[in-house]
Amino acid sequence: MADATRVPIVGGNWKMHGTRSHAAELLHALRAALDGITDIEIVICPPTPWLADATDALSEGTLQVGAQNVHWETEGAFTGEQSAAMLVGTVSHVLIGHSERRHVFGETDEQTNHKFRSVIDAGLTPILAVGELEAEREAGTTEDVLRRQLHAAFEGLRTLPIGTVIAYEPVWAIGSGRAATPEIAQEAASAVRSIVADRFSESTGALIRIQYGGSVNADNASDLAAQPDIDGALVGGASLQASEFASICGAFAHAHRLSEA
Ligand code: PGA
């Protein structure tokens, strides 16, 4: 059972999908289905051109808006990029270290660290994604990979803001329809928590929220939500349909209520 002291957080990562009118419809439907829920936090991460639309559409409600990417400098000649400072006022959260950034765009651990720190410096909340490749899991090195990615992202930090979210996303489970089993997800989330506790403090480890991501859907969300170290989900494909995403949010809200009972 999840820990009642940690409020679950579910993120919807739309990636590079949709049209402006589809985004408007989806935001409307998400607000209708999920606004006012306080058992969990919900963060919607649309593509950059619609971030401000999302902020407007969700204003004065409980749904929050996150960006999918950021550059680590505050300003400068960086065509096509946006700084964390520029996102302040529009978003509350920023995804960092997503496997598509790492493996499709070649982002290094060092760049992930710069981005992570720039988001914290700007006063925004990072959602830091880590996770192993299939070959790394088969080689038995999952925990080493998680430790390397986390330590690299934390380089130069003396403390970790307690609001920080870490998403455990095995690369082989993302977009594959092959979610990790609840046991595998729990084992990795527990390893992430220990690594954070060792690097910062026991209380940081105990308070930080850890999401699972990778082919989460309405059918598998409840079993994932029942795991003691899984405090939410980072949802890709299933976040593009309001009813499916709402079911996933409902599963985590239900698990949280059970943990409080
Ligand atoms: P998926 O994506 O839910 O489509 O597997 C998850 C993610 O990339 O965060």
PDB file of C-alpha atoms and ligand atoms in Angstrom:
ATOM      1  CA  MET A   1       0.000   0.000   0.000  1.00  0.00           C
ATOM      2  CA  ALA A   2       1.219   3.496  -0.825  1.00  0.00           C
ATOM      3  CA  ASP A   3       2.374   5.823   1.933  1.00  0.00           C
ATOM      4  CA  ALA A   4      -0.436   8.146   3.015  1.00  0.00           C
ATOM      5  CA  THR A   5       1.980  11.026   3.637  1.00  0.00           C
ATOM      6  CA  ARG A   6       2.836  11.273  -0.052  1.00  0.00           C
ATOM      7  CA  VAL A   7       0.115  12.781  -2.249  1.00  0.00           C
ATOM      8  CA  PRO A   8       0.159  10.897  -5.568  1.00  0.00           C
ATOM      9  CA  ILE A   9       0.954  12.866  -8.697  1.00  0.00           C
ATOM     10  CA  VAL A  10      -0.153  11.813 -12.174  1.00  0.00           C
ATOM     11  CA  GLY A  11       1.303  13.475 -15.259  1.00  0.00           C
ATOM     12  CA  GLY A  12      -0.028  13.433 -18.793  1.00  0.00           C
ATOM     13  CA  ASN A  13       2.767  13.756 -21.348  1.00  0.00           C
ATOM     14  CA  TRP A  14       1.159  14.515 -24.693  1.00  0.00           C
ATOM     15  CA  LYS A  15       4.542  14.449 -26.467  1.00  0.00           C
ATOM     16  CA  MET A  16       4.273  15.880 -30.026  1.00  0.00           C
ATOM     17  CA  HIS A  17       0.668  14.902 -30.664  1.00  0.00           C
ATOM     18  CA  GLY A  18      -2.559  16.614 -31.621  1.00  0.00           C
ATOM     19  CA  THR A  19      -3.774  19.785 -33.232  1.00  0.00           C
ATOM     20  CA  ARG A  20      -4.667  23.040 -31.572  1.00  0.00           C
ATOM     21  CA  SER A  21      -8.376  22.288 -31.739  1.00  0.00           C
ATOM     22  CA  HIS A  22      -7.854  18.752 -30.420  1.00  0.00           C
ATOM     23  CA  ALA A  23      -5.788  20.213 -27.570  1.00  0.00           C
ATOM     24  CA  ALA A  24      -8.601  22.627 -26.718  1.00  0.00           C
ATOM     25  CA  GLU A  25     -11.156  19.804 -26.695  1.00  0.00           C
ATOM     26  CA  LEU A  26      -8.933  17.577 -24.587  1.00  0.00           C
ATOM     27  CA  LEU A  27      -8.260  20.342 -22.060  1.00  0.00           C
ATOM     28  CA  HIS A  28     -11.979  20.997 -21.825  1.00  0.00           C
ATOM     29  CA  ALA A  29     -12.743  17.308 -21.290  1.00  0.00           C
ATOM     30  CA  LEU A  30      -9.948  16.892 -18.734  1.00  0.00           C
ATOM     31  CA  ARG A  31     -11.182  19.867 -16.788  1.00  0.00           C
ATOM     32  CA  ALA A  32     -14.736  18.530 -16.827  1.00  0.00           C
ATOM     33  CA  ALA A  33     -13.601  15.097 -15.634  1.00  0.00           C
ATOM     34  CA  LEU A  34     -10.865  15.957 -13.150  1.00  0.00           C
ATOM     35  CA  ASP A  35     -11.063  19.513 -11.880  1.00  0.00           C
ATOM     36  CA  GLY A  36     -11.604  19.732  -8.138  1.00  0.00           C
ATOM     37  CA  ILE A  37      -9.924  16.428  -7.280  1.00  0.00           C
ATOM     38  CA  THR A  38      -7.657  16.996  -4.308  1.00  0.00           C
ATOM     39  CA  ASP A  39      -6.639  13.421  -3.372  1.00  0.00           C
ATOM     40  CA  ILE A  40      -3.928  13.599  -6.012  1.00  0.00           C
ATOM     41  CA  GLU A  41      -2.045  16.183  -8.059  1.00  0.00           C
ATOM     42  CA  ILE A  42      -2.534  16.144 -11.812  1.00  0.00           C
ATOM     43  CA  VAL A  43      -0.130  17.792 -14.263  1.00  0.00           C
ATOM     44  CA  ILE A  44      -0.917  18.146 -17.963  1.00  0.00           C
ATOM     45  CA  CYS A  45       2.087  18.532 -20.300  1.00  0.00           C
ATOM     46  CA  PRO A  46       0.975  19.643 -23.774  1.00  0.00           C
ATOM     47  CA  PRO A  47       3.323  20.596 -26.611  1.00  0.00           C
ATOM     48  CA  THR A  48       4.973  24.000 -26.180  1.00  0.00           C
ATOM     49  CA  PRO A  49       2.715  25.998 -28.571  1.00  0.00           C
ATOM     50  CA  TRP A  50      -0.312  25.226 -26.377  1.00  0.00           C
ATOM     51  CA  LEU A  51       1.162  25.721 -22.937  1.00  0.00           C
ATOM     52  CA  ALA A  52      -0.426  29.140 -22.540  1.00  0.00           C
ATOM     53  CA  ASP A  53      -3.739  27.808 -23.901  1.00  0.00           C
ATOM     54  CA  ALA A  54      -3.586  25.067 -21.281  1.00  0.00           C
ATOM     55  CA  THR A  55      -2.844  27.519 -18.498  1.00  0.00           C
ATOM     56  CA  ASP A  56      -5.841  29.614 -19.576  1.00  0.00           C
ATOM     57  CA  ALA A  57      -8.142  26.614 -20.025  1.00  0.00           C
ATOM     58  CA  LEU A  58      -7.248  25.199 -16.604  1.00  0.00           C
ATOM     59  CA  SER A  59      -7.011  28.489 -14.701  1.00  0.00           C
ATOM     60  CA  GLU A  60      -8.369  28.683 -11.178  1.00  0.00           C
ATOM     61  CA  GLY A  61      -8.777  24.938 -11.051  1.00  0.00           C
ATOM     62  CA  THR A  62      -6.759  22.120  -9.550  1.00  0.00           C
ATOM     63  CA  LEU A  63      -5.160  20.788 -12.758  1.00  0.00           C
ATOM     64  CA  GLN A  64      -1.597  21.987 -13.251  1.00  0.00           C
ATOM     65  CA  VAL A  65       0.433  22.508 -16.414  1.00  0.00           C
ATOM     66  CA  GLY A  66       3.927  21.198 -17.141  1.00  0.00           C
ATOM     67  CA  ALA A  67       6.413  21.763 -19.959  1.00  0.00           C
ATOM     68  CA  GLN A  68       8.043  18.859 -21.770  1.00  0.00           C
ATOM     69  CA  ASN A  69      11.474  20.447 -22.140  1.00  0.00           C
ATOM     70  CA  VAL A  70      13.650  23.381 -21.150  1.00  0.00           C
ATOM     71  CA  HIS A  71      17.084  24.861 -21.837  1.00  0.00           C
ATOM     72  CA  TRP A  72      19.414  25.398 -18.900  1.00  0.00           C
ATOM     73  CA  GLU A  73      20.563  28.939 -19.688  1.00  0.00           C
ATOM     74  CA  THR A  74      18.290  31.752 -18.574  1.00  0.00           C
ATOM     75  CA  GLU A  75      18.545  33.589 -21.917  1.00  0.00           C
ATOM     76  CA  GLY A  76      20.762  33.975 -24.945  1.00  0.00           C
ATOM     77  CA  ALA A  77      21.311  33.051 -28.581  1.00  0.00           C
ATOM     78  CA  PHE A  78      19.745  29.576 -28.411  1.00  0.00           C
ATOM     79  CA  THR A  79      17.357  29.429 -31.342  1.00  0.00           C
ATOM     80  CA  GLY A  80      14.340  27.243 -30.707  1.00  0.00           C
ATOM     81  CA  GLU A  81      14.916  26.896 -26.988  1.00  0.00           C
ATOM     82  CA  GLN A  82      13.055  28.153 -23.928  1.00  0.00           C
ATOM     83  CA  SER A  83      14.448  28.821 -20.470  1.00  0.00           C
ATOM     84  CA  ALA A  84      12.951  27.834 -17.141  1.00  0.00           C
ATOM     85  CA  ALA A  85      12.661  31.533 -16.296  1.00  0.00           C
ATOM     86  CA  MET A  86      10.501  31.992 -19.407  1.00  0.00           C
ATOM     87  CA  LEU A  87       8.202  29.194 -18.311  1.00  0.00           C
ATOM     88  CA  VAL A  88       7.558  30.744 -14.908  1.00  0.00           C
ATOM     89  CA  GLY A  89       3.996  32.006 -14.764  1.00  0.00           C
ATOM     90  CA  THR A  90       2.806  29.536 -17.396  1.00  0.00           C
ATOM     91  CA  VAL A  91       3.772  26.145 -15.959  1.00  0.00           C
ATOM     92  CA  SER A  92       4.414  24.658 -12.533  1.00  0.00           C
ATOM     93  CA  HIS A  93       6.355  21.548 -13.604  1.00  0.00           C
ATOM     94  CA  VAL A  94       8.956  20.623 -16.230  1.00  0.00           C
ATOM     95  CA  LEU A  95       9.839  17.142 -17.521  1.00  0.00           C
ATOM     96  CA  ILE A  96      13.568  16.499 -17.450  1.00  0.00           C
ATOM     97  CA  GLY A  97      15.577  13.525 -18.704  1.00  0.00           C
ATOM     98  CA  HIS A  98      12.734  11.782 -20.534  1.00  0.00           C
ATOM     99  CA  SER A  99      14.075   8.779 -22.411  1.00  0.00           C
ATOM    100  CA  GLU A 100      13.115  10.358 -25.736  1.00  0.00           C
ATOM    101  CA  ARG A 101      15.272  13.375 -24.844  1.00  0.00           C
ATOM    102  CA  ARG A 102      18.103  11.064 -23.829  1.00  0.00           C
ATOM    103  CA  HIS A 103      17.880   8.480 -26.595  1.00  0.00           C
ATOM    104  CA  VAL A 104      16.301  10.281 -29.574  1.00  0.00           C
ATOM    105  CA  PHE A 105      17.919  13.686 -29.036  1.00  0.00           C
ATOM    106  CA  GLY A 106      21.127  12.463 -27.452  1.00  0.00           C
ATOM    107  CA  GLU A 107      20.867  14.449 -24.221  1.00  0.00           C
ATOM    108  CA  THR A 108      23.679  13.573 -21.870  1.00  0.00           C
ATOM    109  CA  ASP A 109      23.591  13.057 -18.114  1.00  0.00           C
ATOM    110  CA  GLU A 110      25.442  16.372 -17.833  1.00  0.00           C
ATOM    111  CA  GLN A 111      22.818  18.263 -19.844  1.00  0.00           C
ATOM    112  CA  THR A 112      20.112  16.626 -17.774  1.00  0.00           C
ATOM    113  CA  ASN A 113      21.877  17.921 -14.653  1.00  0.00           C
ATOM    114  CA  HIS A 114      22.028  21.483 -16.068  1.00  0.00           C
ATOM    115  CA  LYS A 115      18.342  21.365 -16.948  1.00  0.00           C
ATOM    116  CA  PHE A 116      17.361  19.884 -13.606  1.00  0.00           C
ATOM    117  CA  ARG A 117      19.210  22.599 -11.706  1.00  0.00           C
ATOM    118  CA  SER A 118      17.855  25.391 -13.887  1.00  0.00           C
ATOM    119  CA  VAL A 119      14.288  24.251 -13.194  1.00  0.00           C
ATOM    120  CA  ILE A 120      14.928  24.181  -9.446  1.00  0.00           C
ATOM    121  CA  ASP A 121      16.668  27.578  -9.588  1.00  0.00           C
ATOM    122  CA  ALA A 122      13.616  29.035 -11.351  1.00  0.00           C
ATOM    123  CA  GLY A 123      11.370  27.756  -8.565  1.00  0.00           C
ATOM    124  CA  LEU A 124       9.577  25.249 -10.793  1.00  0.00           C
ATOM    125  CA  THR A 125       9.107  21.572  -9.963  1.00  0.00           C
ATOM    126  CA  PRO A 126      11.131  19.069 -11.978  1.00  0.00           C
ATOM    127  CA  ILE A 127       9.785  15.674 -12.964  1.00  0.00           C
ATOM    128  CA  LEU A 128      13.037  13.822 -13.512  1.00  0.00           C
ATOM    129  CA  ALA A 129      12.757  10.667 -15.607  1.00  0.00           C
ATOM    130  CA  VAL A 130      15.232   7.817 -15.272  1.00  0.00           C
ATOM    131  CA  GLY A 131      15.152   4.275 -16.554  1.00  0.00           C
ATOM    132  CA  GLU A 132      17.098   1.438 -18.078  1.00  0.00           C
ATOM    133  CA  LEU A 133      17.237   0.077 -21.610  1.00  0.00           C
ATOM    134  CA  GLU A 134      16.055  -3.461 -22.192  1.00  0.00           C
ATOM    135  CA  ALA A 135      19.638  -4.677 -22.675  1.00  0.00           C
ATOM    136  CA  GLU A 136      20.622  -3.088 -19.373  1.00  0.00           C
ATOM    137  CA  ARG A 137      17.811  -4.898 -17.569  1.00  0.00           C
ATOM    138  CA  GLU A 138      18.784  -8.182 -19.218  1.00  0.00           C
ATOM    139  CA  ALA A 139      22.386  -7.616 -18.169  1.00  0.00           C
ATOM    140  CA  GLY A 140      21.232  -7.139 -14.576  1.00  0.00           C
ATOM    141  CA  THR A 141      22.500  -3.543 -14.397  1.00  0.00           C
ATOM    142  CA  THR A 142      19.186  -1.718 -13.842  1.00  0.00           C
ATOM    143  CA  GLU A 143      20.077  -0.432 -10.409  1.00  0.00           C
ATOM    144  CA  ASP A 144      23.521   0.729 -11.554  1.00  0.00           C
ATOM    145  CA  VAL A 145      21.906   2.664 -14.407  1.00  0.00           C
ATOM    146  CA  LEU A 146      19.384   4.294 -12.069  1.00  0.00           C
ATOM    147  CA  ARG A 147      22.153   5.217  -9.630  1.00  0.00           C
ATOM    148  CA  ARG A 148      24.307   6.689 -12.395  1.00  0.00           C
ATOM    149  CA  GLN A 149      21.426   8.724 -13.875  1.00  0.00           C
ATOM    150  CA  LEU A 150      20.276   9.999 -10.483  1.00  0.00           C
ATOM    151  CA  HIS A 151      23.725  10.882  -9.180  1.00  0.00           C
ATOM    152  CA  ALA A 152      24.514  12.683 -12.433  1.00  0.00           C
ATOM    153  CA  ALA A 153      21.250  14.655 -12.299  1.00  0.00           C
ATOM    154  CA  PHE A 154      21.906  15.598  -8.648  1.00  0.00           C
ATOM    155  CA  GLU A 155      25.507  16.733  -9.248  1.00  0.00           C
ATOM    156  CA  GLY A 156      26.169  20.019  -7.438  1.00  0.00           C
ATOM    157  CA  LEU A 157      23.003  19.907  -5.318  1.00  0.00           C
ATOM    158  CA  ARG A 158      23.300  19.870  -1.532  1.00  0.00           C
ATOM    159  CA  THR A 159      19.600  19.414  -0.931  1.00  0.00           C
ATOM    160  CA  LEU A 160      16.714  18.265  -3.062  1.00  0.00           C
ATOM    161  CA  PRO A 161      13.456  20.246  -2.989  1.00  0.00           C
ATOM    162  CA  ILE A 162      10.909  17.927  -1.415  1.00  0.00           C
ATOM    163  CA  GLY A 163       8.405  18.624  -4.196  1.00  0.00           C
ATOM    164  CA  THR A 164      10.746  17.052  -6.759  1.00  0.00           C
ATOM    165  CA  VAL A 165       9.170  14.162  -8.638  1.00  0.00           C
ATOM    166  CA  ILE A 166      11.158  11.257 -10.031  1.00  0.00           C
ATOM    167  CA  ALA A 167       9.634   9.137 -12.775  1.00  0.00           C
ATOM    168  CA  TYR A 168      10.932   5.600 -13.100  1.00  0.00           C
ATOM    169  CA  GLU A 169      10.385   4.831 -16.769  1.00  0.00           C
ATOM    170  CA  PRO A 170      11.990   1.685 -18.149  1.00  0.00           C
ATOM    171  CA  VAL A 171      12.778   2.544 -21.760  1.00  0.00           C
ATOM    172  CA  TRP A 172      11.483  -0.815 -23.010  1.00  0.00           C
ATOM    173  CA  ALA A 173       8.048  -0.108 -21.529  1.00  0.00           C
ATOM    174  CA  ILE A 174       7.539   3.338 -23.067  1.00  0.00           C
ATOM    175  CA  GLY A 175       5.075   3.334 -25.936  1.00  0.00           C
ATOM    176  CA  SER A 176       5.462  -0.442 -26.289  1.00  0.00           C
ATOM    177  CA  GLY A 177       2.219  -1.570 -24.683  1.00  0.00           C
ATOM    178  CA  ARG A 178       4.440  -3.684 -22.437  1.00  0.00           C
ATOM    179  CA  ALA A 179       4.228  -2.040 -19.015  1.00  0.00           C
ATOM    180  CA  ALA A 180       6.532  -3.247 -16.275  1.00  0.00           C
ATOM    181  CA  THR A 181       4.847  -5.663 -13.884  1.00  0.00           C
ATOM    182  CA  PRO A 182       3.849  -4.030 -10.594  1.00  0.00           C
ATOM    183  CA  GLU A 183       6.639  -6.071  -8.927  1.00  0.00           C
ATOM    184  CA  ILE A 184       9.316  -4.799 -11.306  1.00  0.00           C
ATOM    185  CA  ALA A 185       8.044  -1.223 -11.036  1.00  0.00           C
ATOM    186  CA  GLN A 186       7.942  -1.454  -7.230  1.00  0.00           C
ATOM    187  CA  GLU A 187      11.444  -2.904  -7.016  1.00  0.00           C
ATOM    188  CA  ALA A 188      12.883  -0.114  -9.155  1.00  0.00           C
ATOM    189  CA  ALA A 189      10.912   2.616  -7.347  1.00  0.00           C
ATOM    190  CA  SER A 190      12.208   1.294  -4.044  1.00  0.00           C
ATOM    191  CA  ALA A 191      15.767   1.359  -5.416  1.00  0.00           C
ATOM    192  CA  VAL A 192      15.257   4.969  -6.550  1.00  0.00           C
ATOM    193  CA  ARG A 193      14.022   5.900  -3.066  1.00  0.00           C
ATOM    194  CA  SER A 194      17.081   4.308  -1.408  1.00  0.00           C
ATOM    195  CA  ILE A 195      19.446   6.076  -3.796  1.00  0.00           C
ATOM    196  CA  VAL A 196      17.797   9.418  -2.976  1.00  0.00           C
ATOM    197  CA  ALA A 197      17.889   8.690   0.772  1.00  0.00           C
ATOM    198  CA  ASP A 198      21.596   7.778   0.621  1.00  0.00           C
ATOM    199  CA  ARG A 199      22.465  10.819  -1.468  1.00  0.00           C
ATOM    200  CA  PHE A 200      20.465  13.399   0.539  1.00  0.00           C
ATOM    201  CA  SER A 201      18.752  12.161   3.720  1.00  0.00           C
ATOM    202  CA  GLU A 202      16.359   9.542   5.013  1.00  0.00           C
ATOM    203  CA  SER A 203      13.560  12.088   5.212  1.00  0.00           C
ATOM    204  CA  THR A 204      14.140  13.279   1.637  1.00  0.00           C
ATOM    205  CA  GLY A 205      13.944   9.678   0.498  1.00  0.00           C
ATOM    206  CA  ALA A 206      10.764   9.145   2.479  1.00  0.00           C
ATOM    207  CA  LEU A 207       9.017  12.275   1.211  1.00  0.00           C
ATOM    208  CA  ILE A 208       9.983  12.397  -2.446  1.00  0.00           C
ATOM    209  CA  ARG A 209       7.351  11.133  -4.862  1.00  0.00           C
ATOM    210  CA  ILE A 210       8.195   8.478  -7.407  1.00  0.00           C
ATOM    211  CA  GLN A 211       6.067   7.865 -10.476  1.00  0.00           C
ATOM    212  CA  TYR A 212       6.047   4.841 -12.701  1.00  0.00           C
ATOM    213  CA  GLY A 213       5.851   5.481 -16.453  1.00  0.00           C
ATOM    214  CA  GLY A 214       5.679   3.206 -19.489  1.00  0.00           C
ATOM    215  CA  SER A 215       2.451   1.954 -21.070  1.00  0.00           C
ATOM    216  CA  VAL A 216       0.283   2.868 -18.090  1.00  0.00           C
ATOM    217  CA  ASN A 217      -3.400   2.494 -18.945  1.00  0.00           C
ATOM    218  CA  ALA A 218      -6.780   2.231 -17.268  1.00  0.00           C
ATOM    219  CA  ASP A 219      -6.361  -1.546 -16.874  1.00  0.00           C
ATOM    220  CA  ASN A 220      -2.969  -1.673 -15.184  1.00  0.00           C
ATOM    221  CA  ALA A 221      -3.119   1.560 -13.133  1.00  0.00           C
ATOM    222  CA  SER A 222      -4.759   0.063 -10.015  1.00  0.00           C
ATOM    223  CA  ASP A 223      -2.124  -2.634  -9.520  1.00  0.00           C
ATOM    224  CA  LEU A 224       0.658  -0.095  -9.999  1.00  0.00           C
ATOM    225  CA  ALA A 225      -1.047   2.360  -7.630  1.00  0.00           C
ATOM    226  CA  ALA A 226      -1.224  -0.329  -4.919  1.00  0.00           C
ATOM    227  CA  GLN A 227       2.589  -0.576  -4.713  1.00  0.00           C
ATOM    228  CA  PRO A 228       4.140   1.005  -1.621  1.00  0.00           C
ATOM    229  CA  ASP A 229       6.798   3.082  -3.403  1.00  0.00           C
ATOM    230  CA  ILE A 230       4.797   4.163  -6.456  1.00  0.00           C
ATOM    231  CA  ASP A 231       3.270   7.583  -5.890  1.00  0.00           C
ATOM    232  CA  GLY A 232       1.782   8.264  -9.289  1.00  0.00           C
ATOM    233  CA  ALA A 233       2.248   7.722 -12.993  1.00  0.00           C
ATOM    234  CA  LEU A 234       3.722   9.503 -15.967  1.00  0.00           C
ATOM    235  CA  VAL A 235       1.342   8.689 -18.786  1.00  0.00           C
ATOM    236  CA  GLY A 236       2.036   9.101 -22.495  1.00  0.00           C
ATOM    237  CA  GLY A 237      -0.363   7.558 -25.009  1.00  0.00           C
ATOM    238  CA  ALA A 238      -3.231   7.084 -22.571  1.00  0.00           C
ATOM    239  CA  SER A 239      -3.119  10.775 -21.586  1.00  0.00           C
ATOM    240  CA  LEU A 240      -4.493  11.735 -25.012  1.00  0.00           C
ATOM    241  CA  GLN A 241      -7.923  10.371 -24.154  1.00  0.00           C
ATOM    242  CA  ALA A 242      -9.700  12.154 -21.337  1.00  0.00           C
ATOM    243  CA  SER A 243     -11.717   9.174 -20.104  1.00  0.00           C
ATOM    244  CA  GLU A 244      -8.722   6.816 -20.071  1.00  0.00           C
ATOM    245  CA  PHE A 245      -6.554   9.381 -18.320  1.00  0.00           C
ATOM    246  CA  ALA A 246      -9.335  10.105 -15.829  1.00  0.00           C
ATOM    247  CA  SER A 247      -9.547   6.368 -14.994  1.00  0.00           C
ATOM    248  CA  ILE A 248      -5.813   6.280 -14.312  1.00  0.00           C
ATOM    249  CA  CYS A 249      -6.106   9.340 -12.059  1.00  0.00           C
ATOM    250  CA  GLY A 250      -9.062   7.685 -10.338  1.00  0.00           C
ATOM    251  CA  ALA A 251      -6.983   4.568  -9.605  1.00  0.00           C
ATOM    252  CA  PHE A 252      -4.302   6.607  -7.852  1.00  0.00           C
ATOM    253  CA  ALA A 253      -6.869   8.687  -5.948  1.00  0.00           C
ATOM    254  CA  HIS A 254      -8.544   5.477  -4.793  1.00  0.00           C
ATOM    255  CA  ALA A 255      -5.228   3.947  -3.656  1.00  0.00           C
ATOM    256  CA  HIS A 256      -4.445   7.126  -1.745  1.00  0.00           C
ATOM    257  CA  ARG A 257      -7.795   7.108   0.029  1.00  0.00           C
ATOM    258  CA  LEU A 258      -7.242   3.452   1.011  1.00  0.00           C
ATOM    259  CA  SER A 259      -3.802   4.308   2.408  1.00  0.00           C
ATOM    260  CA  GLU A 260      -5.329   7.044   4.550  1.00  0.00           C
ATOM    261  CA  ALA A 261      -8.123   4.867   5.888  1.00  0.00           C
TER     262      ALA A 261
HETATM  263  P1  PGA B   1       3.564   5.768 -22.708  1.00  0.00           P
HETATM  264  O1  PGA B   1       4.661   6.937 -22.466  1.00  0.00           O
HETATM  265  O2  PGA B   1       2.579   5.882 -21.579  1.00  0.00           O
HETATM  266  O3  PGA B   1       2.963   6.081 -24.041  1.00  0.00           O
HETATM  267  O4  PGA B   1       4.304   4.485 -22.663  1.00  0.00           O
HETATM  268  C1  PGA B   1       5.122   7.226 -21.185  1.00  0.00           C
HETATM  269  C2  PGA B   1       6.113   8.344 -21.245  1.00  0.00           C
HETATM  270  O5  PGA B   1       6.833   8.458 -22.239  1.00  0.00           O
HETATM  271  O6  PGA B   1       6.218   9.145 -20.296  1.00  0.00           O
END
